[in-house]
Short mmCIF file of C-alpha atoms and ligand atoms in Angstrom, two decimals:
data_model
loop_
_atom_site.label_atom_id
_atom_site.label_comp_id
_atom_site.label_asym_id
_atom_site.label_seq_id
_atom_site.Cartn_x
_atom_site.Cartn_y
_atom_site.Cartn_z
CA MET A 1 137.15 -57.10 200.79
CA THR A 2 137.74 -55.48 196.95
CA THR A 3 135.29 -53.24 196.10
CA ASP A 4 133.12 -53.07 192.77
CA SER A 5 135.52 -51.05 191.09
CA ASP A 6 138.69 -52.72 192.42
CA ALA A 7 137.37 -56.07 191.32
CA ILE A 8 136.84 -55.17 187.69
CA GLY A 9 140.27 -54.08 187.91
CA GLN A 10 141.92 -56.86 188.67
CA ILE A 11 141.79 -60.15 186.78
CA THR A 12 139.90 -62.62 188.67
CA THR A 13 139.29 -65.90 187.65
CA ILE A 14 136.09 -68.03 188.44
CA GLU A 15 138.37 -70.33 190.16
CA ARG A 16 139.96 -68.20 191.85
CA PHE A 17 136.64 -66.57 192.70
CA ILE A 18 134.92 -69.37 194.00
CA LEU A 19 138.07 -70.05 196.12
CA GLU A 20 137.65 -66.83 197.85
CA GLN A 21 134.12 -67.28 198.74
CA GLN A 22 134.81 -70.73 200.20
CA SER A 23 137.65 -69.15 202.39
CA SER A 24 134.53 -67.14 204.03
CA HIS A 25 132.58 -70.68 204.59
CA PRO A 26 135.21 -72.38 207.29
CA GLU A 27 133.17 -75.34 207.18
CA ALA A 28 133.38 -75.77 202.97
CA THR A 29 135.37 -78.67 202.41
CA GLY A 30 135.59 -77.64 198.59
CA VAL A 31 132.93 -79.98 197.42
CA LEU A 32 130.80 -76.70 196.03
CA THR A 33 133.85 -75.55 194.86
CA ASN A 34 134.58 -78.21 192.86
CA LEU A 35 130.85 -78.68 191.16
CA LEU A 36 130.96 -74.81 190.36
CA TYR A 37 134.53 -75.60 188.61
CA ASP A 38 133.10 -78.20 186.52
CA LEU A 39 129.99 -76.48 185.60
CA ALA A 40 132.35 -73.42 184.42
CA LEU A 41 133.78 -76.51 182.75
CA ALA A 42 130.60 -77.66 180.92
CA GLY A 43 129.80 -74.10 179.97
CA LYS A 44 133.37 -73.55 178.31
CA ILE A 45 133.20 -77.36 176.12
CA ILE A 46 129.57 -76.82 175.15
CA ALA A 47 130.32 -73.14 174.28
CA SER A 48 133.06 -74.46 171.96
CA ARG A 49 130.84 -76.93 170.75
CA ILE A 50 127.92 -74.18 169.73
CA THR A 51 129.98 -71.70 168.37
CA ARG A 52 131.36 -74.50 165.90
CA ALA A 53 127.50 -75.86 165.58
CA GLY A 54 126.75 -75.07 161.85
CA LEU A 55 130.63 -76.45 160.68
CA VAL A 56 130.40 -79.34 163.08
CA GLU A 57 127.39 -81.13 161.75
CA ILE A 58 125.32 -80.69 165.01
CA LEU A 59 122.92 -78.60 164.54
CA GLY A 60 119.01 -80.17 163.36
CA SER A 61 117.19 -82.32 164.98
CA THR A 62 118.15 -86.31 166.16
CA GLY A 63 114.87 -87.43 165.38
CA GLU A 64 113.69 -87.82 169.09
CA GLU A 65 111.21 -86.11 170.70
CA ASN A 66 111.83 -85.76 175.06
CA VAL A 67 109.66 -86.04 178.01
CA GLN A 68 108.76 -82.07 177.04
CA GLY A 69 106.65 -83.42 174.10
CA GLU A 70 109.63 -81.58 171.86
CA GLU A 71 111.88 -82.52 169.09
CA VAL A 72 115.57 -83.11 170.79
CA GLN A 73 118.36 -80.93 168.56
CA LYS A 74 121.45 -82.31 168.54
CA LEU A 75 122.65 -79.55 170.92
CA ASP A 76 120.45 -80.51 173.45
CA GLN A 77 121.70 -83.98 173.58
CA PHE A 78 125.36 -82.93 173.58
CA ALA A 79 124.93 -80.37 176.29
CA ASP A 80 123.14 -82.96 178.37
CA ARG A 81 125.86 -85.71 177.84
CA THR A 82 128.41 -83.62 178.66
CA ILE A 83 126.82 -82.01 182.25
CA TYR A 84 125.95 -86.04 182.62
CA ARG A 85 130.04 -86.80 181.96
CA LEU A 86 131.45 -84.33 184.27
CA ASN A 87 129.17 -85.54 187.28
CA ASP A 88 128.56 -88.90 187.55
CA HIS A 89 131.94 -90.03 188.80
CA THR A 90 132.62 -87.41 190.94
CA GLY A 91 131.36 -88.62 194.41
CA ARG A 92 130.31 -85.20 194.77
CA LEU A 93 126.42 -86.01 193.50
CA ALA A 94 123.84 -88.32 195.14
CA VAL A 95 121.46 -87.63 192.31
CA MET A 96 120.88 -85.68 188.98
CA ALA A 97 117.86 -84.19 186.95
CA SER A 98 117.81 -82.79 183.59
CA GLU A 99 115.20 -81.33 181.57
CA GLU A 100 115.50 -83.78 179.24
CA HIS A 101 115.40 -87.30 181.05
CA ALA A 102 111.96 -88.57 182.46
CA ASP A 103 113.24 -89.58 185.23
CA VAL A 104 116.14 -88.57 188.18
CA ILE A 105 119.13 -89.46 186.90
CA PRO A 106 120.77 -92.29 189.14
CA ILE A 107 124.59 -92.15 189.84
CA PRO A 108 125.84 -95.55 187.98
CA ASP A 109 126.31 -98.13 190.98
CA ARG A 110 130.26 -98.22 190.56
CA PHE A 111 130.81 -94.68 191.48
CA SER A 112 130.25 -93.29 195.01
CA THR A 113 127.74 -91.15 195.92
CA GLY A 114 128.16 -87.31 197.17
CA LYS A 115 125.84 -85.38 199.39
CA TYR A 116 124.59 -82.71 196.82
CA VAL A 117 121.88 -82.68 194.21
CA LEU A 118 122.18 -81.22 190.25
CA LEU A 119 118.93 -80.16 188.29
CA PHE A 120 120.04 -78.64 184.43
CA ASP A 121 118.12 -77.46 181.28
CA PRO A 122 121.51 -78.50 179.41
CA LEU A 123 120.26 -76.17 176.75
CA ASP A 124 117.82 -73.65 176.74
CA GLY A 125 115.97 -71.85 173.92
CA SER A 126 117.33 -74.50 171.96
CA SER A 127 114.28 -73.73 169.08
CA ASN A 128 116.80 -71.04 168.02
CA ILE A 129 119.86 -72.59 167.77
CA ASP A 130 120.01 -72.94 163.39
CA TYR A 131 119.23 -69.40 163.81
CA ASN A 132 121.95 -68.33 165.36
CA VAL A 133 120.02 -66.96 168.03
CA SER A 134 121.32 -67.06 172.15
CA VAL A 135 120.89 -70.12 173.91
CA GLY A 136 121.81 -71.11 177.47
CA THR A 137 122.10 -73.94 180.25
CA VAL A 138 120.48 -73.39 183.69
CA PHE A 139 121.80 -75.46 186.81
CA SER A 140 120.25 -75.48 190.95
CA ILE A 141 122.29 -77.15 193.35
CA TYR A 142 120.97 -78.52 196.70
CA HIS A 143 122.45 -80.55 199.41
CA ARG A 144 120.66 -84.16 199.33
CA LYS A 145 117.94 -84.81 202.18
CA THR A 146 117.96 -88.34 202.14
CA GLN A 147 120.70 -89.66 204.19
CA ASP A 148 122.33 -91.90 202.44
CA GLY A 149 122.50 -94.27 199.62
CA PRO A 150 121.26 -93.02 195.75
CA GLY A 151 119.65 -90.25 195.84
CA THR A 152 115.35 -90.11 194.62
CA LEU A 153 112.97 -87.87 193.86
CA GLU A 154 112.15 -86.87 197.25
CA ASP A 155 116.00 -85.16 196.52
CA CYS A 156 114.84 -82.89 193.47
CA LEU A 157 111.57 -82.03 194.50
CA GLN A 158 112.82 -79.35 197.13
CA VAL A 159 111.94 -76.26 197.08
CA GLY A 160 114.32 -73.16 196.03
CA ARG A 161 114.41 -71.39 199.33
CA ASP A 162 116.75 -74.02 200.00
CA LEU A 163 119.02 -73.94 197.21
CA VAL A 164 122.70 -73.99 197.81
CA ALA A 165 123.62 -72.23 194.54
CA ALA A 166 122.33 -71.89 190.76
CA GLY A 167 123.28 -69.82 187.85
CA TYR A 168 123.20 -69.64 184.34
CA ILE A 169 125.44 -70.09 181.34
CA VAL A 170 124.45 -67.60 177.87
CA TYR A 171 126.63 -68.54 175.07
CA GLY A 172 125.73 -65.29 173.42
CA SER A 173 127.77 -62.40 171.54
CA SER A 174 130.29 -63.61 174.47
CA THR A 175 129.64 -66.49 176.46
CA MET A 176 128.79 -65.44 180.13
CA LEU A 177 128.37 -67.87 183.23
CA VAL A 178 126.32 -65.75 186.43
CA TYR A 179 125.54 -67.66 189.51
CA SER A 180 125.03 -67.26 193.14
CA THR A 181 126.11 -69.25 196.73
CA GLY A 182 123.46 -66.82 198.16
CA HIS A 183 125.90 -64.17 198.54
CA GLY A 184 124.98 -62.02 195.88
CA ALA A 185 125.24 -62.54 191.96
CA HIS A 186 128.73 -62.41 190.21
CA GLY A 187 129.43 -62.69 186.24
CA PHE A 188 132.55 -63.74 184.52
CA THR A 189 132.96 -63.76 180.75
CA LEU A 190 134.70 -66.17 179.13
CA ASP A 191 138.15 -65.05 177.41
CA PRO A 192 137.91 -67.94 174.82
CA SER A 193 141.85 -67.19 174.12
CA VAL A 194 142.83 -68.54 177.49
CA GLY A 195 139.93 -70.61 178.17
CA GLU A 196 138.86 -69.14 181.61
CA PHE A 197 136.17 -67.52 182.93
CA LEU A 198 136.83 -63.93 183.84
CA LEU A 199 135.16 -61.47 186.47
CA SER A 200 133.23 -58.94 184.69
CA HIS A 201 130.31 -58.55 186.88
CA PRO A 202 130.20 -58.62 190.48
CA ASN A 203 127.59 -58.44 192.93
CA ILE A 204 124.86 -57.79 189.79
CA ARG A 205 121.71 -55.27 190.96
CA ILE A 206 119.53 -55.16 189.08
CA PRO A 207 118.88 -51.13 187.80
CA GLU A 208 116.22 -49.69 189.28
CA THR A 209 114.99 -48.26 186.45
CA PRO A 210 113.93 -50.81 184.12
CA LEU A 211 114.11 -50.52 180.09
CA TYR A 212 111.77 -53.33 178.53
CA TYR A 213 109.26 -55.85 179.18
CA SER A 214 109.64 -59.89 177.66
CA ALA A 215 106.95 -61.87 176.92
CA ASN A 216 105.46 -63.39 174.07
CA GLN A 217 102.57 -61.57 172.58
CA GLY A 218 101.70 -62.96 170.13
CA TYR A 219 100.25 -65.27 172.68
CA GLN A 220 98.10 -62.67 173.84
CA GLN A 221 94.94 -63.36 172.93
CA TYR A 222 95.27 -66.83 175.38
CA TRP A 223 96.40 -64.90 178.37
CA SER A 224 94.02 -64.04 180.95
CA GLU A 225 92.98 -60.26 181.15
CA GLY A 226 94.60 -59.45 184.54
CA VAL A 227 97.86 -60.34 182.30
CA ARG A 228 97.05 -58.63 179.37
CA ARG A 229 95.95 -55.72 181.73
CA TYR A 230 99.62 -56.11 183.27
CA THR A 231 100.75 -55.46 179.56
CA GLY A 232 99.17 -52.18 178.87
CA TRP A 233 100.14 -50.78 181.57
CA LEU A 234 103.76 -51.52 180.62
CA GLN A 235 103.36 -50.02 177.61
CA GLY A 236 102.27 -47.17 179.41
CA HIS A 237 98.39 -47.46 178.11
CA ASP A 238 97.70 -45.75 181.94
CA GLY A 239 99.31 -42.25 181.35
CA LEU A 240 100.99 -43.52 185.12
CA ARG A 241 104.30 -44.39 183.31
CA LYS A 242 106.72 -44.35 179.96
CA GLY A 243 106.03 -47.10 178.20
CA LEU A 244 109.30 -49.98 178.16
CA SER A 245 110.12 -51.09 175.24
CA LEU A 246 109.39 -54.82 173.85
CA ARG A 247 112.52 -57.18 173.58
CA TYR A 248 111.79 -60.97 173.05
CA VAL A 249 114.83 -63.67 171.99
CA GLY A 250 112.40 -66.33 172.72
CA SER A 251 115.42 -67.62 174.79
CA LEU A 252 114.54 -68.12 178.32
CA VAL A 253 118.13 -67.29 179.77
CA ALA A 254 118.92 -64.68 176.79
CA ASP A 255 115.73 -62.55 178.06
CA PHE A 256 116.33 -62.96 181.68
CA HIS A 257 120.45 -61.89 181.46
CA ARG A 258 119.37 -58.76 179.38
CA ASN A 259 116.48 -57.96 181.83
CA LEU A 260 119.21 -58.79 185.03
CA LEU A 261 121.32 -56.01 183.48
CA SER A 262 119.28 -53.29 181.78
CA GLY A 263 116.68 -53.53 184.26
CA GLY A 264 112.93 -54.95 183.25
CA VAL A 265 110.65 -57.94 183.69
CA PHE A 266 109.96 -61.40 181.49
CA TYR A 267 107.07 -62.77 181.97
CA TYR A 268 105.88 -65.99 180.08
CA PRO A 269 102.28 -66.87 182.13
CA ALA A 270 99.97 -69.16 182.07
CA ASP A 271 98.42 -69.74 178.82
CA THR A 272 95.24 -71.35 177.43
CA LYS A 273 96.56 -72.13 174.42
CA ASP A 274 97.37 -75.78 175.53
CA PRO A 275 94.33 -77.34 177.63
CA GLU A 276 97.24 -79.83 178.87
CA GLN A 277 99.48 -77.17 179.90
CA PRO A 278 97.53 -74.31 181.94
CA HIS A 279 100.46 -73.29 183.34
CA GLY A 280 102.58 -72.17 180.48
CA LYS A 281 105.34 -73.68 179.16
CA LEU A 282 108.48 -73.02 181.66
CA ARG A 283 109.72 -75.42 184.00
CA LEU A 284 109.86 -74.98 187.64
CA LEU A 285 112.87 -76.94 188.50
CA TYR A 286 114.87 -76.38 185.49
CA GLU A 287 114.06 -72.65 185.05
CA ALA A 288 111.83 -70.90 187.20
CA ILE A 289 113.14 -71.11 190.52
CA PRO A 290 117.27 -71.31 189.63
CA LEU A 291 116.37 -68.05 188.02
CA ALA A 292 114.16 -66.90 190.81
CA PHE A 293 117.41 -67.49 192.70
CA VAL A 294 119.94 -65.71 190.89
CA ALA A 295 117.14 -62.38 190.73
CA GLU A 296 116.43 -62.08 194.15
CA GLN A 297 120.25 -62.36 194.95
CA ALA A 298 120.48 -59.13 192.38
CA GLY A 299 117.50 -57.16 194.31
CA GLY A 300 115.10 -58.93 191.79
CA TYR A 301 112.12 -60.60 192.34
CA ALA A 302 109.91 -63.88 191.14
CA SER A 303 106.59 -64.70 191.07
CA ASP A 304 104.01 -67.25 189.39
CA GLY A 305 101.62 -64.58 189.41
CA ARG A 306 100.45 -65.33 193.27
CA GLN A 307 103.09 -66.38 195.03
CA ALA A 308 107.05 -66.38 195.23
CA ILE A 309 108.50 -68.82 192.88
CA LEU A 310 111.09 -69.63 195.74
CA ASP A 311 108.57 -70.56 198.16
CA VAL A 312 106.70 -72.79 195.62
CA GLN A 313 106.59 -76.37 196.89
CA PRO A 314 107.35 -78.84 193.85
CA THR A 315 105.38 -82.10 192.88
CA SER A 316 107.07 -83.50 190.29
CA LEU A 317 110.07 -83.51 188.52
CA HIS A 318 108.73 -81.76 185.10
CA GLN A 319 105.95 -79.54 186.27
CA ARG A 320 105.44 -76.42 184.79
CA SER A 321 104.96 -72.75 186.40
CA PRO A 322 103.78 -69.36 185.19
CA LEU A 323 106.91 -66.95 185.52
CA PHE A 324 107.32 -63.52 186.03
CA VAL A 325 110.91 -62.11 187.01
CA GLY A 326 112.76 -59.16 187.29
CA ASN A 327 112.35 -55.48 189.38
CA ARG A 328 110.66 -56.37 191.90
CA ASP A 329 107.93 -53.39 191.38
CA LEU A 330 107.16 -54.83 187.91
CA VAL A 331 106.69 -58.52 189.44
CA GLU A 332 105.05 -57.33 192.05
CA LYS A 333 102.28 -55.00 190.16
CA ALA A 334 101.72 -58.27 187.86
CA GLU A 335 100.75 -60.10 191.34
CA SER A 336 98.32 -57.45 192.13
CA PHE A 337 96.95 -56.93 188.05
CA ILE A 338 96.26 -61.09 188.59
CA ARG A 339 94.74 -60.16 192.22
CA GLU A 340 92.57 -58.30 190.31
CA HIS A 341 91.45 -59.11 187.21
CA GLY A 342 92.15 -62.63 187.63
P1 LIG B 1 114.10 -74.80 175.98
O1 LIG B 1 114.72 -74.63 175.03
O2 LIG B 1 114.97 -75.22 177.15
O3 LIG B 1 112.82 -76.04 175.85
O4 LIG B 1 114.17 -73.54 176.35
C1 LIG B 1 112.66 -73.37 175.25
C2 LIG B 1 111.90 -71.83 176.02
C3 LIG B 1 112.77 -70.51 176.77
O5 LIG B 1 113.86 -70.90 176.64
C4 LIG B 1 112.20 -69.52 176.28
O6 LIG B 1 111.22 -68.78 177.08
C5 LIG B 1 110.31 -70.19 175.58
O7 LIG B 1 110.56 -71.24 175.47
C6 LIG B 1 109.75 -69.61 174.59
O8 LIG B 1 108.71 -70.00 174.60
P2 LIG B 1 108.22 -69.11 173.22
O9 LIG B 1 108.80 -70.14 171.89
O10 LIG B 1 106.73 -70.64 172.92
O11 LIG B 1 108.10 -67.99 173.49
MN1 LIG B 2 114.82 -74.14 178.71
MN1 LIG B 3 116.18 -77.08 177.43
#
């Protein structure tokens, strides 16, 4: 088994890394491996379009509104269709679901179905696209629960503890893919000159000493007493700890990725700014669960403020959830402030 330093010294493509991981699962049939390959390919295609967004008339909005009630950016739609077109015909999936679609996305009748379920946020942070701020793609992979035939809503509403794999792609100063199949979290950086994701962050572990906290304090007035007190604690107001620096770009994947590598906590709490959305803005299925899975695989933790995100049983495709994710001690501290002060 290569050690971390050996792994970085070598040149390991994501394809070879996934194959090596597969070889430690004799029962593996290669379907998951190919599914992960295709998500890496989706990342390359979306990255190539994003880096040229300002030039190829793909900035701006489509003028449509999605099920989230948000304006659909052209890149949202491009990313969504790219992931769909890479996966609708492969026979690996029973069903898909996307943040951009109101209902589950069936596999067309003319194609066979498979044993996996793919959920995705095709483009996260899309409000930032026109301002050249990092954006991302988030994905979750489950085994189907129903036995055969077209996949169903039940196949999509699974608890995070049952994830087979999850990860994200962050389109930033470089394009990185971070994923886990339950055996650690691993990061790959795209070398655009050869079009390969190369292993750059094997066995990611969130640093014990955190540097940042990430939250949109513009909404502080809408937070609960407990969350406001927690924020003061993070800033060192009680003198028990040195305050953390605030870093928030408003793209969940970029904010999460920074805290995963630097140590820290991201939170988008329940708030009262929109009575229609009392549980905050983030989506349980497409954002909170997959990132909670990666965080726990890297030694961190994710909570909705009261329980582990990975223990929450989803009840609808687009349900929102408060999210606190990062160093375990920082997230558990949020839970204790909320337990004590609401
Ligand atoms: P998406 O672009 O997929 O709708 O996600 C946007 C989310 C998330 O990326 C980010 O953390 C959050 O919106 C920022 O929301 P605020 O602007 O309310 O802080
Ligand atoms: Mn998102
Ligand atoms: Mn999105």
